Amino acid sequence: MVPFASFLHHLFTILSFFTLFTINPTLSTDLGNEFSILSFNSDDLYGDYSPPSPPPSLPEPLPPSLSCSEGLNATGSFDTVCELNSSLTLDNDVYIHGNGSFYILPGVSLSCPHLGCSIVVNISGDFSLGSNSVIIAGLVNVNASNASLFTGSMINVTAMAGEPPPMTSGSPRGVQGAGGGHGGRGASCVTDNSKLPDDFWGGDPYAWSSLEEPKSFGSKGGSTSKEVKYGGEGGGRIWLEARNSIVLEGIVVADGGDGGMKGGGGSGGSIYIKGLRMTGSGRISAIGGNGFAGGGGGRVSINVFSRRGEPGIFSHGGRSLGCPENAGAAGTYYDAVPRRLIVSNHNLSTQTDTLLLEFPKLPLWTNVDIKDHAKALVPLYWSRVQVRGQIRLSCATVLSFGLQQFASSEFELMAEELLMSDSIIKIFGALRMSVKMHLMWNSKVLIEGGVDTLVQTSLLEATNLVVLRESSVIHSNANLGVHGQGFLNLSGRGDVIEAQHLVLSLFFSINVGPGSFLRGPLDHGSSYFTRPQLNCELPNCPVELLHPPEDCNMNSTLTFTLQICRVEDVIVRGIITGSVIHFHWVREVVVHSSGVITASGLGCTGGLGRGRFFLNGLGSGGGHGGKGGDGFYEGSFIEGGASYGNADLPCELGSGSGNDSLAGATAGGGIIVLGSLDRSLSSLSVAGSLRADGETFGENFGENVGKTISNIGPGGGSGGTILLFVQTLALGDSSTISTVGGHGSPSGGGGGGGGRIHFHWSDIPVGDAYLPIASVGGNINTGGGFGRGNGRAGQNGTITGRACPRGLYGIFCEECPLGTFKNVSGSARSLCRACPSFQLPHRAIYVTVRGGVTETPCPYKCISDRYHMPNCYTAVEELVYTFGGPWLFSLVLLGLLVFLALVLSVARMKYVTADELPAAVPARRGSRLDNSFPFLESLNEVLETNRNEESQSLVHRMYFMGPNTFSEPWHLPHSPPEQITEIVYEDAFNRFVDEINGLAAYQWWEGSVYSILSILAYPLAWSWLQSRRKHKLQQLREFVRSEYDHSCLRSCRSRALYEGIKVAATMDLMLAYVDFFLGGDEKIAGLPPRLHQRFPMSIIFGGDGSYMTPFSLQSDNILTGLMSQSVPPTIWYRLVAGLNAQLRLVRHGHLKLTFSHVISWLDTHAKPTLGEFGIHVDLAWFQPTASGYCHFGIVVYTTEVESLPPELDGQDAFFQPEHQSRMPRNHWENQIEHTRLVDPWMSQKKFSGGILHTKGLRTLKEKKAICYPFAFILYNTKPIAHQDLVGLVISVLLLGDLSLVLLTLLQHYSISLLSLFLVLFILPLGLLFPFPAGISALFSHGPRRAAGLSRLYALWNITSLINVVVAFMCGLIHYMTHSNRRHSNFPSWSFSMDESEWWVLPCGLALCKLVQSWLIDCHVANQEIQDHSLYSNDPELFWQ
């Protein structure tokens, strides 16, 4: 019947809607226009009252502009300054226009005392209204650059309104003396007990669509006489717009006129103020007029970007003299910059609504404030209220959605925050609320769902926080879902959330404070249409109790009346009550001593175990877990209700007395289900009570109003069900879990049977995870209710739990005793049997374990930590014997290493693509760039022209001294070299050197970090050193490029463009230099010098001859350009490549031996070829420092006559170029004599250093570093080709290294943790780092990167030898102390630590690392030298 009735109701509404449009054609002409609701009954429109906006009015024609002197009798001109110094009364509309300013001097009045009369001021300058000056009119429009209203001034349009917009009903009809409407409804003092108070009001509001820029007149109030219009006039319009600033110290008033005792007050007018800035603390008022019934407030809008001072802004309704408790409705105040709407009635109580119609959707309003006794109404059908910020209700305000007589709408409320203080929200229909924060203080949310099933479910969503305080209430007479992701807090006494069906879901935490309530369903007197129907006659358990839906949505068809779903924590200090209470997907529930979760007396009156009764109404108790007690009457017993349900998984409602027609009929207990089969509670802690007791006769007489009350009553209701799906349970000493039966009536009623309590341990941990699952105190009671008179008591109910798993026994599942096991489910002590002793291995004893013993053999442990389960082997023994013994294990390991190495090689070939692998193709002599040395390939990108231009402007290259270390950083010598003395200022140059040297120095902490890392892990120290070097070079470059002002240069152009000095460094970051260039405006002859003028020229090597930074000659664009003046670039490139190939073989610590090969190579390969071009090179040393460090390089000089010093006159070097090609190859064989002649020449050129020749190397002094022994293992070698084969072998050794490392660690773990710690951390993790370093090197892109990472890999590899030595020493010490403790169970050929083979793994690991070092050296050489002809002993083959 209900769905059919609802269908007829909707059909009637649709027919009424179309009938209205047929009868009143004005309604169908323009649905967007406003219309009067007085022409039809609002009930016909199904309560969907939506006063539309008036049509946009055409701009009013402006009268001709007045002149200053003639029109206003003022002084000046509107194009300059016009000052009104005397009062003036106008008869018509006035339009003032000009390019100047308009000043109304103090005490002057400008008035047009006619309704609707307009004064329009549109000037380009300023407008001011002096102190105590007044403007009176119906419409005042001021548009100026700046506007000032000084103290005591006033713009007054009170009761001066013209005609309100057409097609509006702001002025009330009839003779009730109602107030006019505008921003809010006018009040009405008419009363009718047959209708609701909200159905009476005066004039309607209008101009909602223009509240942001209000421009409507207020409406006239109603009259109590047909002959005389006593009503007050509406307020006028004020439009104050300044392009800059507004000073408001005066009054701007557009109030409605008063109607007195015989007329209603007029509604307030419109005020719009716009400007960039506003200061002052004046008054802005558009209030309704007072009268028999107060007028509605007007509309105020302020669009000012910056405000200082707080002017009083009022738009409340007028006072009602005929009904003081019902003032006119508040108007609206809109603050345009923050997009905030304020509805305030200034603490005037009212029963009249301010209508809130359609809210803007783009852009949204930010805040809506309803305060100070305002009463707002959202009357639209299926409407949305959405703002970006807050909706705030305070000070006895009421916000209503829908109409009470038509509770069939659905409303949406969306905001960031909903704040309520002493306020009420009423919803007639359904509400869909979505906020982030909902705070309530002594407030109420009342939802009346009506009979329409479409609007019986309301959803309140608060993402972050819901707080109820000071007796706040959320009430729904239908279905209610409250969702969130944060906290729900019912703070204390009187805070209530209640509904017929209540679902709380998705919160992080729910707190039910002391004295607060969660209730579902409502009391017994609630509506039949929304009251939940219980499944009292269902013989089977509803599936949703055991397997509830996962979505936690409100579904009124489910069994639950109160559900808490998907909540982390529920803290109960108050009361949770319901017929079927269900906690689903809840992690923890804590019930404090004051907390109660109860379903007592909320079960079935009938039910499967209903009591039986005599004709006179006396009966037996209901049954459930126990049979109901028999009733007794006049010597006869009537049998109690039967027991029903499953004790192992109960989920039934308790049964009642069975006679619902009598007052005093008892009901059984409800159901409390905490958790589910799928989602159990992690923890339940109860210090209060959980109750599902049966109802006792006489407990709820007061609620059975209207039923026949008998002197003879029925029996008690049976207890309900408490079903707990929990993992752990803690019951305090004062706690109670109860499903007792109710007591029977005093005249012989039987007691109700006890209910059922079941602990369904969802996950009883066993094994090592076992923990006690229950700590039980307090009282658990399922007793039957007492029978009274001669009635019998009900039987006790049941308390059950899941059977204990294997290994546990007893009520609370304790472990079986030591030495026993239990491999079946059950709780009996006899199920724990003794463990068989023959299954206990040697070196083992029985141990106790958590969770008890479930299988044989029983748990045991080895007698020493050196042995491992299950056979008490050491770690290495366990691994070896897993693969069948030591020999088979060795074969398997070798095969696995080879296989993985092949896989790595294939992966490397795929990863390092063919185009990234350098090709070993000999370079042709005729090519522009020789590709024989891969690090020079980037020079192909440099154009010859750019290189020549840059080299031609170079004056001199000045090298930094020092190796760029923390102890000896880079530094430049003072005093400029003679090559640059003509282009720099000496004093400025010295200051420049001081700044450079200070910037190049390292901080103390950088060296400290390096020292610490050198001790812990030298490869990390090397990486740290390189990173700081790179950072230091970047600092120097930035300083010279942008920070230094180049003041040492004489060239104005160079100082201006910052281009005369450049800093660069070699790729190894050990050698840096400063290049000095001409600026272009110098007038110095001979600069820049030609190449032959620069001779002898020193070219210094980068690096220091160590493994990580071998010597190398890096020829940049400038150097190449200079040398190209005498030597073809291809010859020079090939020379650099060959020299670098020889230099990489020079070994630090063996310079005497290795430099001799470089000198021989220069004699046989370089000098003959360069001699053809008149160039000679020699190995030399340069720039010695105080610490003994010096740079090495080559000195280049010419053999031409004009370039040689006088000491060399007559030598062969004077041969002309055309004869030089015929010079013999051994032209420079007399090396000692040649050096003797050249050294003075270098001294003349102020070179600090000397020529190195074969015999002179004997005097070279070298310092031996602490890592000198490693130089015999790590050194740069010649390439051996077979690059792929070398990579494959390295892969095998790398994997073998890792395997041996892991075995060694296992071996020392078997010895002791101290041994393992020493092996790992003497050099922290030195054993483990070579493997990732090797993988990174093998799989790196590009030869240069691969070579650099391979060197770092080699450094890690050689460093880890220290860890190997530590491992050897630890093994030796352990063997010496434990060699006499060998166990007889192990064969002599095993790898047991008890045997003498302890040295095998460390020695094998050391051998593997030494072989790796040699192969890595070969791999680096293969990466860096792709052209093997660079090492050719035949000069002809080399230069091909």
mmCIF file of N, CA, C and O in Angstrom, residues 1277-1321:
data_model
loop_
_atom_site.group_PDB
_atom_site.id
_atom_site.type_symbol
_atom_site.label_atom_id
_atom_site.label_comp_id
_atom_site.label_asym_id
_atom_site.label_seq_id
_atom_site.Cartn_x
_atom_site.Cartn_y
_atom_site.Cartn_z
ATOM 1 N N THR A 1277 98.732 -1.106 -17.176
ATOM 2 C CA THR A 1277 99.489 -1.984 -18.050
ATOM 3 C C THR A 1277 99.081 -1.758 -19.489
ATOM 4 O O THR A 1277 98.156 -0.989 -19.780
ATOM 5 N N LYS A 1278 99.741 -2.445 -20.390
ATOM 6 C CA LYS A 1278 99.381 -2.360 -21.799
ATOM 7 C C LYS A 1278 98.157 -3.225 -22.071
ATOM 8 O O LYS A 1278 97.911 -4.205 -21.372
ATOM 9 N N PRO A 1279 97.386 -2.868 -23.100
ATOM 10 C CA PRO A 1279 96.223 -3.706 -23.438
ATOM 11 C C PRO A 1279 96.660 -5.053 -23.965
ATOM 12 O O PRO A 1279 97.710 -5.198 -24.583
ATOM 13 N N ILE A 1280 95.839 -6.054 -23.714
ATOM 14 C CA ILE A 1280 96.151 -7.408 -24.179
ATOM 15 C C ILE A 1280 95.122 -7.919 -25.171
ATOM 16 O O ILE A 1280 95.115 -9.103 -25.504
ATOM 17 N N ALA A 1281 94.198 -7.021 -25.607
ATOM 18 C CA ALA A 1281 93.130 -7.420 -26.541
ATOM 19 C C ALA A 1281 92.220 -8.445 -25.863
ATOM 20 O O ALA A 1281 92.198 -8.560 -24.648
ATOM 21 N N HIS A 1282 91.464 -9.188 -26.660
ATOM 22 C CA HIS A 1282 90.530 -10.194 -26.149
ATOM 23 C C HIS A 1282 89.638 -9.590 -25.061
ATOM 24 O O HIS A 1282 89.507 -10.131 -23.951
ATOM 25 N N GLN A 1283 89.055 -8.462 -25.399
ATOM 26 C CA GLN A 1283 88.300 -7.720 -24.391
ATOM 27 C C GLN A 1283 87.119 -8.518 -23.856
ATOM 28 O O GLN A 1283 86.861 -8.543 -22.653
ATOM 29 N N ASP A 1284 86.388 -9.209 -24.727
ATOM 30 C CA ASP A 1284 85.230 -9.980 -24.280
ATOM 31 C C ASP A 1284 85.641 -11.139 -23.392
ATOM 32 O O ASP A 1284 84.976 -11.464 -22.408
ATOM 33 N N LEU A 1285 86.763 -11.789 -23.761
ATOM 34 C CA LEU A 1285 87.231 -12.900 -22.939
ATOM 35 C C LEU A 1285 87.657 -12.407 -21.556
ATOM 36 O O LEU A 1285 87.372 -13.058 -20.540
ATOM 37 N N VAL A 1286 88.335 -11.268 -21.525
ATOM 38 C CA VAL A 1286 88.730 -10.708 -20.228
ATOM 39 C C VAL A 1286 87.498 -10.388 -19.388
ATOM 40 O O VAL A 1286 87.449 -10.672 -18.180
ATOM 41 N N GLY A 1287 86.478 -9.807 -20.028
ATOM 42 C CA GLY A 1287 85.249 -9.515 -19.292
ATOM 43 C C GLY A 1287 84.582 -10.770 -18.776
ATOM 44 O O GLY A 1287 84.038 -10.787 -17.665
ATOM 45 N N LEU A 1288 84.588 -11.850 -19.572
ATOM 46 C CA LEU A 1288 83.991 -13.103 -19.117
ATOM 47 C C LEU A 1288 84.732 -13.657 -17.910
ATOM 48 O O LEU A 1288 84.124 -14.088 -16.919
ATOM 49 N N VAL A 1289 86.058 -13.663 -17.969
ATOM 50 C CA VAL A 1289 86.834 -14.199 -16.850
ATOM 51 C C VAL A 1289 86.631 -13.340 -15.605
ATOM 52 O O VAL A 1289 86.518 -13.856 -14.483
ATOM 53 N N ILE A 1290 86.574 -12.013 -15.788
ATOM 54 C CA ILE A 1290 86.310 -11.144 -14.638
ATOM 55 C C ILE A 1290 84.947 -11.456 -14.034
ATOM 56 O O ILE A 1290 84.774 -11.481 -12.811
ATOM 57 N N SER A 1291 83.951 -11.731 -14.897
ATOM 58 C CA SER A 1291 82.620 -12.069 -14.389
ATOM 59 C C SER A 1291 82.668 -13.339 -13.565
ATOM 60 O O SER A 1291 82.056 -13.433 -12.489
ATOM 61 N N VAL A 1292 83.415 -14.358 -14.056
ATOM 62 C CA VAL A 1292 83.530 -15.606 -13.289
ATOM 63 C C VAL A 1292 84.184 -15.339 -11.940
ATOM 64 O O VAL A 1292 83.716 -15.781 -10.878
ATOM 65 N N LEU A 1293 85.292 -14.592 -11.971
ATOM 66 C CA LEU A 1293 85.995 -14.319 -10.724
ATOM 67 C C LEU A 1293 85.172 -13.450 -9.782
ATOM 68 O O LEU A 1293 85.239 -13.600 -8.557
ATOM 69 N N LEU A 1294 84.421 -12.516 -10.369
ATOM 70 C CA LEU A 1294 83.584 -11.653 -9.534
ATOM 71 C C LEU A 1294 82.521 -12.463 -8.809
ATOM 72 O O LEU A 1294 82.289 -12.292 -7.604
ATOM 73 N N LEU A 1295 81.867 -13.375 -9.526
ATOM 74 C CA LEU A 1295 80.871 -14.225 -8.887
ATOM 75 C C LEU A 1295 81.529 -15.182 -7.902
ATOM 76 O O LEU A 1295 80.989 -15.464 -6.822
ATOM 77 N N GLY A 1296 82.696 -15.714 -8.294
ATOM 78 C CA GLY A 1296 83.406 -16.566 -7.352
ATOM 79 C C GLY A 1296 83.818 -15.822 -6.104
ATOM 80 O O GLY A 1296 83.769 -16.363 -4.991
ATOM 81 N N ASP A 1297 84.253 -14.580 -6.286
ATOM 82 C CA ASP A 1297 84.602 -13.744 -5.137
ATOM 83 C C ASP A 1297 83.414 -13.591 -4.197
ATOM 84 O O ASP A 1297 83.534 -13.733 -2.974
ATOM 85 N N LEU A 1298 82.243 -13.285 -4.772
ATOM 86 C CA LEU A 1298 81.049 -13.124 -3.941
ATOM 87 C C LEU A 1298 80.718 -14.424 -3.220
ATOM 88 O O LEU A 1298 80.363 -14.415 -2.033
ATOM 89 N N SER A 1299 80.808 -15.545 -3.930
ATOM 90 C CA SER A 1299 80.505 -16.831 -3.294
ATOM 91 C C SER A 1299 81.462 -17.114 -2.156
ATOM 92 O O SER A 1299 81.051 -17.528 -1.055
ATOM 93 N N LEU A 1300 82.750 -16.894 -2.384
ATOM 94 C CA LEU A 1300 83.721 -17.135 -1.325
ATOM 95 C C LEU A 1300 83.521 -16.188 -0.151
ATOM 96 O O LEU A 1300 83.724 -16.563 1.013
ATOM 97 N N VAL A 1301 83.137 -14.949 -0.457
ATOM 98 C CA VAL A 1301 82.865 -13.989 0.625
ATOM 99 C C VAL A 1301 81.713 -14.474 1.492
ATOM 100 O O VAL A 1301 81.778 -14.458 2.728
ATOM 101 N N LEU A 1302 80.633 -14.921 0.850
ATOM 102 C CA LEU A 1302 79.476 -15.388 1.619
ATOM 103 C C LEU A 1302 79.826 -16.626 2.439
ATOM 104 O O LEU A 1302 79.415 -16.754 3.596
ATOM 105 N N LEU A 1303 80.589 -17.541 1.832
ATOM 106 C CA LEU A 1303 81.001 -18.721 2.593
ATOM 107 C C LEU A 1303 81.903 -18.337 3.766
ATOM 108 O O LEU A 1303 81.798 -18.901 4.866
ATOM 109 N N THR A 1304 82.783 -17.384 3.535
ATOM 110 C CA THR A 1304 83.655 -16.931 4.623
ATOM 111 C C THR A 1304 82.843 -16.291 5.744
ATOM 112 O O THR A 1304 83.108 -16.526 6.931
ATOM 113 N N LEU A 1305 81.855 -15.497 5.383
ATOM 114 C CA LEU A 1305 81.023 -14.894 6.419
ATOM 115 C C LEU A 1305 80.237 -15.947 7.184
ATOM 116 O O LEU A 1305 80.065 -15.852 8.404
ATOM 117 N N LEU A 1306 79.727 -16.949 6.466
ATOM 118 C CA LEU A 1306 79.042 -18.038 7.160
ATOM 119 C C LEU A 1306 79.993 -18.761 8.103
ATOM 120 O O LEU A 1306 79.626 -19.154 9.213
ATOM 121 N N GLN A 1307 81.212 -18.960 7.623
ATOM 122 C CA GLN A 1307 82.208 -19.632 8.460
ATOM 123 C C GLN A 1307 82.462 -18.864 9.754
ATOM 124 O O GLN A 1307 82.479 -19.435 10.849
ATOM 125 N N HIS A 1308 82.598 -17.562 9.645
ATOM 126 C CA HIS A 1308 82.892 -16.769 10.840
ATOM 127 C C HIS A 1308 81.643 -16.520 11.676
ATOM 128 O O HIS A 1308 81.761 -16.288 12.879
ATOM 129 N N TYR A 1309 80.488 -16.576 11.047
ATOM 130 C CA TYR A 1309 79.260 -16.539 11.849
ATOM 131 C C TYR A 1309 79.161 -17.769 12.725
ATOM 132 O O TYR A 1309 78.677 -17.707 13.863
ATOM 133 N N SER A 1310 79.643 -18.908 12.188
ATOM 134 C CA SER A 1310 79.656 -20.127 12.992
ATOM 135 C C SER A 1310 80.653 -20.027 14.134
ATOM 136 O O SER A 1310 80.466 -20.638 15.188
ATOM 137 N N ILE A 1311 81.712 -19.270 13.928
ATOM 138 C CA ILE A 1311 82.691 -19.102 15.000
ATOM 139 C C ILE A 1311 82.102 -18.250 16.120
ATOM 140 O O ILE A 1311 81.972 -18.695 17.258
ATOM 141 N N SER A 1312 81.756 -17.030 15.778
ATOM 142 C CA SER A 1312 81.154 -16.127 16.762
ATOM 143 C C SER A 1312 80.719 -14.860 16.046
ATOM 144 O O SER A 1312 81.215 -14.532 14.961
ATOM 145 N N LEU A 1313 79.818 -14.141 16.683
ATOM 146 C CA LEU A 1313 79.391 -12.856 16.125
ATOM 147 C C LEU A 1313 80.532 -11.843 16.162
ATOM 148 O O LEU A 1313 80.614 -10.964 15.289
ATOM 149 N N LEU A 1314 81.418 -11.970 17.164
ATOM 150 C CA LEU A 1314 82.560 -11.063 17.221
ATOM 151 C C LEU A 1314 83.465 -11.263 16.018
ATOM 152 O O LEU A 1314 83.930 -10.300 15.407
ATOM 153 N N SER A 1315 83.697 -12.503 15.656
ATOM 154 C CA SER A 1315 84.526 -12.784 14.483
ATOM 155 C C SER A 1315 83.884 -12.225 13.224
ATOM 156 O O SER A 1315 84.553 -11.611 12.383
ATOM 157 N N LEU A 1316 82.587 -12.450 13.090
ATOM 158 C CA LEU A 1316 81.873 -11.904 11.925
ATOM 159 C C LEU A 1316 81.954 -10.387 11.908
ATOM 160 O O LEU A 1316 82.160 -9.764 10.851
ATOM 161 N N PHE A 1317 81.798 -9.774 13.056
ATOM 162 C CA PHE A 1317 81.861 -8.318 13.127
ATOM 163 C C PHE A 1317 83.243 -7.802 12.732
ATOM 164 O O PHE A 1317 83.363 -6.809 11.995
ATOM 165 N N LEU A 1318 84.285 -8.456 13.207
ATOM 166 C CA LEU A 1318 85.633 -8.015 12.865
ATOM 167 C C LEU A 1318 85.905 -8.142 11.382
ATOM 168 O O LEU A 1318 86.502 -7.253 10.761
ATOM 169 N N VAL A 1319 85.482 -9.246 10.787
ATOM 170 C CA VAL A 1319 85.720 -9.452 9.352
ATOM 171 C C VAL A 1319 84.975 -8.409 8.523
ATOM 172 O O VAL A 1319 85.487 -7.900 7.526
ATOM 173 N N LEU A 1320 83.764 -8.066 8.951
ATOM 174 C CA LEU A 1320 82.958 -7.118 8.177
ATOM 175 C C LEU A 1320 83.375 -5.676 8.392
ATOM 176 O O LEU A 1320 83.319 -4.858 7.468
ATOM 177 N N PHE A 1321 83.825 -5.335 9.596
ATOM 178 C CA PHE A 1321 83.931 -3.926 9.935
ATOM 179 C C PHE A 1321 85.324 -3.456 10.317
ATOM 180 O O PHE A 1321 85.471 -2.320 10.757
#
